[in-house]
């Protein structure tokens, strides 16, 4: 095998193993709003989770929720319940379900589904105002969902 | 399992009195068609910071007034193959008094929904022999500001029955449709959660009695249609065009949610 061939083979193998380990948005199984198993098989990183929760283009959770531990990021929303103590109220599986698609837990919730590819009414291409093509890339990647869940698990009171 | 954040409205308790004598109605009992969802309607003015509210209390401090002046120049300027100005046919802009309070409305002759922009373009194209002004172009917004000012203080009273009814229904349906990847409707933000903060934004009822608004963030005039474009885009949706039939219907419906508030002329928002 040439060097090029080996590299191509390695890349294929890498993509293949990712696809196998990661549950696609349309294949997620919800049980009473919860997702029992990790979406990626890779443990979440709470530091990356904190970033995803406070970045406007990602989770932007603080747009609606306040989190005392995230006070360094200004302007927390008042629309949704504070997330302090979330893991005292919810199991890890429930939190995973809420982050991936809160509408499975709370019927008709205002909280957006972060790991869903469709169907939507007039799906857009992110914030451009232009049409998007379904399946849309979910707002958060599977690993970002895991990272956020890992961060939420640190919010014990 | 519902853990709901209850909406509690906290519009600022204040009165809009312009230049010390013109009182603007910025708070009123909800129109009948809204009484099952809210008791009181408030202008967006009540949801802004003290200094932003103050700017609207003095025409000298209101940056929107520059556009009203520009509108008057445009009103008097000839254009198109007919070499006529608005003034040639309508005399002074005072002839437009009252119009802003009752539009959008359905035109009896054509059965179409007409907002002020549509009327202006009708005259520009069919009576002046000029090309239609862009919906959100500077000349259009200047004229809109001028015409809107003629009704300042008048109570919004947009018709929702008769020929308006089907458009009103269409607009209402849109108001409650959860668009885009964020699956949010106008009502999610402006009916369920007004008074609350979404990040640094203090949500108002999304009323349009104050439009056009001078938006400090954009340092320019923003029309209701422009605002709709932005709000739908922010739900990660494919938005509608500012001149679309859909947004005409939505404008009629949203205007009717403000029946009872006063036209503000040109307002100031952050
Ligand atoms: C646009 C508003 C909005 C955004 C953005 C949002 N949420 Fe929520 N969230 C809500 C609302 C509203 C509820 C309350 C449940 C209900 O009644 O719908 C909620 C509920 C929750 C709950 C359960 C409440 C509890 O007991 O603590 C968790 C956990 C949660 N959200 C986490 C998140 C995370 C993590 C993010 C970001 C990835 C996020 N939310 C983004 C609106 C939002
Ligand atoms: C994700 C939340 C959200 C959604 C959904 C939304 N808006 Fe808004 N809207 C805002 C915010 C934030 C502002 C700026 C603060 C304010 O006035 O509420 C705003 C402002 C407005 C204003 C300006 C009010 C003023 O006095 O300056 C209007 C009008 C408006 N929205 C109408 C609509 C309509 C119509 C829809 C649906 C097509 C809609 N909005 C959907 C968040 C939203
Ligand atoms: C050649 C004559 C003419 C010119 C020039 C003209 N208009 Fe008109 N305009 C009319 C007529 C006629 C009507 C219809 C009046 C009616 O139906 O009651 C009208 C209606 C309107 C209306 C609706 C008023 C209402 O109460 O229904 C507006 C707004 C308007 N014109 C604005 C303008 C503006 C702005 C300009 C200049 C850019 C302009 N017009 C130029 C003749 C003219």
Short mmCIF file of C-alpha atoms in Angstrom, two decimals, chain B:
data_model
loop_
_atom_site.label_atom_id
_atom_site.label_comp_id
_atom_site.label_asym_id
_atom_site.label_seq_id
_atom_site.Cartn_x
_atom_site.Cartn_y
_atom_site.Cartn_z
CA UNK B 1 -42.99 16.77 35.38
CA UNK B 2 -43.65 20.35 34.37
CA UNK B 3 -41.27 22.78 36.05
CA UNK B 4 -42.49 25.98 34.57
CA UNK B 5 -40.99 29.44 34.80
CA UNK B 6 -44.13 31.53 35.22
CA UNK B 7 -44.23 34.70 33.15
CA UNK B 8 -44.43 37.77 35.34
CA UNK B 9 -44.58 41.06 33.56
CA UNK B 10 -42.66 43.97 34.88
CA UNK B 11 -43.02 46.86 32.44
CA UNK B 12 -41.69 50.09 33.91
CA UNK B 13 -44.34 52.24 35.57
CA UNK B 14 -43.94 55.54 33.73
CA UNK B 15 -45.85 57.97 31.52
CA UNK B 16 -44.84 59.05 28.04
CA UNK B 17 -45.39 62.78 27.78
CA UNK B 18 -43.65 64.36 24.82
CA UNK B 19 -42.20 67.85 25.18
CA UNK B 20 -44.09 68.27 28.41
CA UNK B 21 -47.57 68.35 26.90
CA UNK B 22 -48.44 65.53 24.49
CA UNK B 23 -49.54 62.49 26.46
CA UNK B 24 -49.19 59.23 24.58
CA UNK B 25 -51.30 56.25 25.62
CA UNK B 26 -48.71 53.51 26.17
CA UNK B 27 -50.77 51.22 28.37
CA UNK B 28 -54.36 50.14 27.82
CA UNK B 29 -56.82 47.35 28.53
CA UNK B 30 -56.25 44.49 26.09
CA UNK B 31 -58.55 44.53 23.06
CA UNK B 32 -61.39 42.05 23.30
CA UNK B 33 -59.77 39.48 21.03
CA UNK B 34 -56.79 39.24 23.43
CA UNK B 35 -58.65 39.24 26.72
CA UNK B 36 -58.29 35.50 27.22
CA UNK B 37 -54.48 35.79 27.13
CA UNK B 38 -53.70 39.16 28.75
CA UNK B 39 -55.38 42.00 30.63
CA UNK B 40 -53.18 44.90 29.67
CA UNK B 41 -51.25 45.89 26.60
CA UNK B 42 -48.08 47.95 26.86
CA UNK B 43 -46.00 49.76 24.33
CA UNK B 44 -42.41 48.56 23.96
CA UNK B 45 -41.46 51.93 25.44
CA UNK B 46 -42.24 50.56 28.94
CA UNK B 47 -39.62 47.85 28.58
CA UNK B 48 -36.67 50.06 27.74
CA UNK B 49 -34.03 51.65 29.97
CA UNK B 50 -34.58 55.07 31.58
CA UNK B 51 -32.29 56.93 29.18
CA UNK B 52 -33.90 55.34 26.10
CA UNK B 53 -37.36 56.25 27.38
CA UNK B 54 -36.21 59.79 28.10
CA UNK B 55 -35.02 60.26 24.51
CA UNK B 56 -38.55 59.74 23.31
CA UNK B 57 -39.94 62.35 25.70
CA UNK B 58 -38.22 65.19 23.91
CA UNK B 59 -38.38 65.60 20.13
CA UNK B 60 -35.06 67.35 20.18
CA UNK B 61 -33.42 64.26 21.69
CA UNK B 62 -35.32 61.81 19.51
CA UNK B 63 -32.94 60.86 16.68
CA UNK B 64 -35.93 59.65 14.65
CA UNK B 65 -37.01 63.26 14.03
CA UNK B 66 -34.19 63.71 11.50
CA UNK B 67 -35.92 61.16 9.31
CA UNK B 68 -39.22 62.98 9.65
CA UNK B 69 -37.52 66.13 8.33
CA UNK B 70 -35.98 64.19 5.49
CA UNK B 71 -39.41 62.75 4.78
CA UNK B 72 -40.79 66.24 4.35
CA UNK B 73 -38.10 67.04 1.78
CA UNK B 74 -38.98 63.89 -0.10
CA UNK B 75 -42.67 64.71 0.14
CA UNK B 76 -42.04 67.95 -1.68
CA UNK B 77 -39.60 66.59 -4.28
CA UNK B 78 -40.84 65.69 -7.76
CA UNK B 79 -40.04 62.31 -9.15
CA UNK B 80 -40.89 59.96 -11.99
CA UNK B 81 -42.08 60.62 -15.53
CA UNK B 82 -45.08 62.61 -14.28
CA UNK B 83 -42.78 65.09 -12.59
CA UNK B 84 -45.03 65.29 -9.57
CA UNK B 85 -44.37 65.30 -5.86
CA UNK B 86 -46.58 63.90 -3.12
CA UNK B 87 -47.48 67.51 -2.36
CA UNK B 88 -48.80 68.01 -5.91
CA UNK B 89 -51.77 65.82 -5.08
CA UNK B 90 -51.94 65.59 -1.31
CA UNK B 91 -50.90 69.11 -0.30
CA UNK B 92 -49.29 69.06 3.14
CA UNK B 93 -48.45 65.85 5.01
CA UNK B 94 -51.25 66.72 7.48
CA UNK B 95 -53.56 65.26 4.84
CA UNK B 96 -52.30 61.87 6.05
CA UNK B 97 -53.58 62.42 9.60
CA UNK B 98 -55.27 59.36 11.01
CA UNK B 99 -54.00 56.87 8.45
CA UNK B 100 -51.28 55.32 10.62
CA UNK B 101 -53.83 54.46 13.31
CA UNK B 102 -56.00 52.35 10.99
CA UNK B 103 -53.43 50.61 8.80
CA UNK B 104 -52.77 47.95 7.67
CA UNK B 105 -56.27 47.70 6.31
CA UNK B 106 -57.94 45.99 3.42
CA UNK B 107 -58.40 48.23 0.41
CA UNK B 108 -62.02 48.18 -0.70
CA UNK B 109 -61.26 48.49 -4.40
CA UNK B 110 -58.64 45.76 -4.72
CA UNK B 111 -59.30 43.56 -1.68
CA UNK B 112 -55.58 43.73 -0.85
CA UNK B 113 -54.00 44.36 2.54
CA UNK B 114 -52.45 47.82 2.42
CA UNK B 115 -49.95 49.19 4.85
CA UNK B 116 -48.57 52.70 4.45
CA UNK B 117 -45.65 51.36 2.41
CA UNK B 118 -48.06 49.75 -0.04
CA UNK B 119 -50.02 52.96 -0.47
CA UNK B 120 -46.85 54.93 -1.04
CA UNK B 121 -45.62 52.53 -3.68
CA UNK B 122 -49.01 52.52 -5.35
CA UNK B 123 -48.77 56.29 -5.82
CA UNK B 124 -45.10 56.16 -6.78
CA UNK B 125 -45.64 53.59 -9.52
CA UNK B 126 -49.13 54.27 -10.85
CA UNK B 127 -49.44 58.01 -10.29
CA UNK B 128 -45.89 59.35 -10.49
CA UNK B 129 -44.37 57.10 -13.11
CA UNK B 130 -41.43 56.16 -10.94
CA UNK B 131 -39.97 52.82 -9.88
CA UNK B 132 -41.30 51.32 -6.66
CA UNK B 133 -39.32 52.31 -3.58
CA UNK B 134 -37.63 49.42 -1.79
CA UNK B 135 -39.75 48.33 1.20
CA UNK B 136 -36.96 49.21 3.58
CA UNK B 137 -35.13 51.83 1.49
CA UNK B 138 -34.22 55.20 2.96
CA UNK B 139 -36.82 57.18 0.94
CA UNK B 140 -39.55 54.74 1.98
CA UNK B 141 -38.62 54.90 5.64
CA UNK B 142 -38.38 58.69 5.60
CA UNK B 143 -41.89 58.98 4.14
CA UNK B 144 -43.16 56.39 6.58
CA UNK B 145 -41.75 58.40 9.48
CA UNK B 146 -43.37 61.58 8.17
CA UNK B 147 -46.76 59.97 7.58
CA UNK B 148 -46.71 58.13 10.90
CA UNK B 149 -45.99 61.39 12.75
CA UNK B 150 -49.22 62.91 11.44
CA UNK B 151 -51.15 60.43 13.61
CA UNK B 152 -49.04 60.74 16.72
CA UNK B 153 -51.20 60.34 19.80
CA UNK B 154 -54.14 58.83 17.93
CA UNK B 155 -55.44 55.52 19.20
CA UNK B 156 -54.69 52.48 17.06
CA UNK B 157 -57.90 50.98 15.75
CA UNK B 158 -57.20 48.45 13.06
CA UNK B 159 -60.21 46.63 11.64
CA UNK B 160 -60.16 42.87 12.14
CA UNK B 161 -63.58 41.92 10.79
CA UNK B 162 -65.26 42.05 7.38
CA UNK B 163 -62.76 41.88 4.52
CA UNK B 164 -59.89 41.96 7.03
CA UNK B 165 -61.01 38.75 8.75
CA UNK B 166 -59.23 36.17 6.55
CA UNK B 167 -55.96 38.12 6.66
CA UNK B 168 -56.30 38.60 10.39
CA UNK B 169 -56.76 34.83 10.81
CA UNK B 170 -53.71 34.17 8.65
CA UNK B 171 -51.64 36.59 10.70
CA UNK B 172 -52.88 35.08 13.93
CA UNK B 173 -51.95 31.60 12.81
CA UNK B 174 -48.46 32.85 11.98
CA UNK B 175 -48.17 34.53 15.38
CA UNK B 176 -48.63 31.19 17.10
CA UNK B 177 -46.54 29.07 14.70
CA UNK B 178 -43.28 27.80 16.11
CA UNK B 179 -40.82 28.54 13.33
CA UNK B 180 -37.29 27.41 12.69
CA UNK B 181 -34.83 25.16 14.40
CA UNK B 182 -35.48 26.90 17.72
CA UNK B 183 -39.21 26.18 17.30
CA UNK B 184 -40.33 29.53 18.66
CA UNK B 185 -43.43 31.54 17.90
CA UNK B 186 -43.97 35.25 18.36
CA UNK B 187 -46.25 34.30 21.24
CA UNK B 188 -43.54 32.26 22.98
CA UNK B 189 -41.48 35.40 23.39
CA UNK B 190 -43.98 38.28 23.35
CA UNK B 191 -47.07 36.76 24.98
CA UNK B 192 -45.77 34.05 27.32
CA UNK B 193 -42.55 35.71 28.43
CA UNK B 194 -42.80 39.48 28.13
CA UNK B 195 -41.28 41.25 31.09
CA UNK B 196 -38.64 38.54 31.43
CA UNK B 197 -35.08 38.61 30.19
CA UNK B 198 -33.71 36.53 27.37
CA UNK B 199 -29.99 37.04 27.89
CA UNK B 200 -29.63 40.83 28.08
CA UNK B 201 -32.91 41.56 26.26
CA UNK B 202 -35.94 42.62 28.27
CA UNK B 203 -38.82 41.12 26.31
CA UNK B 204 -41.70 43.42 25.44
CA UNK B 205 -45.08 42.47 24.02
CA UNK B 206 -43.71 43.08 20.52
CA UNK B 207 -46.23 45.85 19.84
CA UNK B 208 -45.89 47.91 16.67
CA UNK B 209 -47.73 51.09 17.66
CA UNK B 210 -44.32 52.75 18.03
CA UNK B 211 -43.11 51.95 14.53
CA UNK B 212 -41.10 53.05 12.73
CA UNK B 213 -38.61 53.02 15.59
CA UNK B 214 -35.22 54.64 15.80
CA UNK B 215 -33.07 51.76 16.96
CA UNK B 216 -29.98 52.85 18.84
CA UNK B 217 -28.23 49.54 18.12
CA UNK B 218 -28.61 50.08 14.35
CA UNK B 219 -28.34 53.90 14.46
CA UNK B 220 -31.25 54.01 12.04
CA UNK B 221 -34.96 53.62 11.45
CA UNK B 222 -36.48 50.16 11.57
CA UNK B 223 -39.91 49.32 10.19
CA UNK B 224 -42.28 46.73 11.63
CA UNK B 225 -41.64 44.45 8.67
CA UNK B 226 -37.90 44.72 9.19
CA UNK B 227 -38.34 43.77 12.81
CA UNK B 228 -40.42 40.75 11.81
CA UNK B 229 -37.69 39.65 9.41
CA UNK B 230 -35.18 39.81 12.25
CA UNK B 231 -37.33 38.06 14.83
CA UNK B 232 -38.13 35.13 12.52
CA UNK B 233 -34.51 34.87 11.42
CA UNK B 234 -33.49 34.68 15.08
CA UNK B 235 -35.45 31.44 15.44
CA UNK B 236 -33.05 29.86 12.93
CA UNK B 237 -35.86 29.84 10.38
CA UNK B 238 -36.16 30.71 6.73
CA UNK B 239 -37.66 34.14 7.20
CA UNK B 240 -40.24 35.87 4.99
CA UNK B 241 -39.51 38.86 2.79
CA UNK B 242 -40.32 42.32 4.15
CA UNK B 243 -42.80 42.83 1.30
CA UNK B 244 -44.31 39.34 1.44
CA UNK B 245 -48.05 38.72 1.67
CA UNK B 246 -47.36 36.67 4.79
CA UNK B 247 -45.81 39.60 6.63
CA UNK B 248 -48.60 41.89 5.46
CA UNK B 249 -51.09 39.60 7.16
CA UNK B 250 -48.86 39.34 10.21
CA UNK B 251 -48.55 43.11 10.39
CA UNK B 252 -52.32 43.47 10.33
CA UNK B 253 -52.67 40.95 13.13
CA UNK B 254 -49.87 42.36 15.29
CA UNK B 255 -51.22 45.89 14.80
CA UNK B 256 -54.60 44.69 16.08
CA UNK B 257 -52.97 43.41 19.26
CA UNK B 258 -52.17 47.06 19.91
CA UNK B 259 -55.69 48.39 19.35
CA UNK B 260 -56.06 50.85 22.23
CA UNK B 261 -52.45 52.08 22.35
CA UNK B 262 -51.50 55.35 20.71
CA UNK B 263 -49.43 55.83 17.59
CA UNK B 264 -46.04 57.06 18.80
CA UNK B 265 -44.95 58.64 15.52
CA UNK B 266 -41.31 57.68 15.57
CA UNK B 267 -40.23 55.94 18.75
CA UNK B 268 -36.83 55.21 20.25
CA UNK B 269 -35.72 51.72 21.20
CA UNK B 270 -32.35 50.30 22.15
#
